[in-house]
Structures are given as C-alpha cells and as structure tokens.
C-alpha angles and dihedrals in degrees: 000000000000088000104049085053102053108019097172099065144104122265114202121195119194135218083345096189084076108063124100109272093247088063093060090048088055094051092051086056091053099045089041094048098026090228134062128213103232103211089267085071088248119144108227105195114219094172085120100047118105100216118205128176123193112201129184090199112139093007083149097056087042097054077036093064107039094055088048088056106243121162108251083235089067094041084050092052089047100043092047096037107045116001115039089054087058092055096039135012113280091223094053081045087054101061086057106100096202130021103199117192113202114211123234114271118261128232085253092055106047086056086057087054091046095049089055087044100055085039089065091053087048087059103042094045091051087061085066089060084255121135117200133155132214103217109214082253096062090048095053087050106055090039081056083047089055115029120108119151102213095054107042132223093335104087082051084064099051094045091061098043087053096038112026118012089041082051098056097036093054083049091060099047088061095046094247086126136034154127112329095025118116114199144162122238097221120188122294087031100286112161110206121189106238106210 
C-alpha cells in the first residue's frame, strides 16, 4: 500500500539474511519485472524505488579478513564468489547493482561516535537546567568500554546507558544532582561537582 502511494521512495530492508526465503522470491520478482501483484490482483509499479538491503551474512569472514589484512578487492571476490551464494540465491544477488562491505569500525572512530553521543546527553541534561562535561579521558574510556570490532557501534551503546546515562540518572534520584549543578563525568563513572 506504502508503495502505491508513494511510488518514488526508498525502500530499506534490514539484516536481509534473516527473512523467510519467500520473501526473497518475492523481492526478485520486484527488482526482475519492475512491479509486484498484491493478493487483490492489483499491479503495484516499483520502476521508481530505489531498493537497498543491509545484511550482517559472513560478518565473521568479513572482520576475519581485514585483520588479517586482505585487500577489500579480494574480500569482494570471496565473498561474491563463494560465500554470499551460499547464504542467498546467486540469481536474487545478481539483481543487486552494487555490494557494498563496510569495514569494521576503528578505535578512532568509535571515539567520534562516543563524543556525539555524549554530546547528545550534555544537551539534553542542560535543558534541565543541568551543566556536565565529557573529559577527553572519559571519552576515551567509555569508547574503550564499547568498542568491539566485530559488532559495531552497539556495544558502544550499551557501554554509555550502564555506565554513564544509569550514573547520572541514580545521581539524580538521590538529588545529587539537579537543576542548577554543574558537574564532570570523570573514568570509571565518577561524577565530580565543578564550583
């Protein structure tokens, strides 16, 4: 229905290797003809959507072969070659214009992604009316905390609810902390008052 009603639009698909196969039988349909028949015998045209599919299949293989210094030209040729058409059919990969391999996220960039991160609790803690600063050390922690090549950003997540966001939030139960403080968030969680 989405699509009949905005036939210029994006579809995203996520962590594709997990849908059910006739699903993938449907998409190959849509991305071969260029339209699909919904069960009232309607033809619903999809020649304007742009179709992308994230996947998370041979993740392992991928992190694998970085560290052990591969180019991403010979990832590419393994993992199209051998391993993707083991995961989905080669004709529904086919129909794909582009297969694009992330690399695993660097030390350096998973402090990036802490930093806006913590940005986003400082502001939303100074509309409180509450002041508090991330040291460069603190950040360096928690991205330590967080960071696991294989899985992303998400353990980085994790790492700053427990350890920072569930700090600060028990500090503010007890009245520790509240509108008016201004305070650092130092390593290891410590929360110390600034003058």
């Amino acid at each position: 229905e989405q699509l009949r009603s905005f036939p210029y639009c994006l579809l995203l698909l996520d962590e594709l290797e997990k849908s059910h196969p006739k699903i993938l039988t449907v998409l190959l349909q849509l991305m071969d003809e260029g339209r699909i028949t919904d069960v009232t015998g309607r033809t619903i045209d999809a020649t304007n959507m742009l179709l992308i599919a994230t996947s998370n299949a041979a993740t392992s293989f991928i992190t694998q072969s970085f560290q052990e210094g591969q180019s991403l030209e010979q990832i590419r040729k393994e993992l199209l070659g051998r391993i993707l058409p083991t995961i989905f059919p080669p004709e529904f990969i086919n129909r794909f214009d582009d297969v694009i391999i992330f690399e695993p996220l660097k030390e350096e960039q998973i402090e990036q992604i802490a930093a806006i991160e913590l940005k986003k609790i400082k502001f939303a803690l100074h509309e409180k009316g509450i002041e508090v600063e991330f040291p460069e050390t603190t950040i360096r922690w928690i991205s330590g905390l967080g960071y696991n090549p294989q899985y992303g950003a998400r353990p980085l997540r994790r790492a700053i609810q427990d350890s920072i966001e569930n700090t600060l939030a028990r500090a503010m139960l007890e009245g520790t902390v509240k509108a008016g403080s201004k305070i650092r968030m130092l390593p290891t969680g410590i929360i110390e008052t600034l003058p």
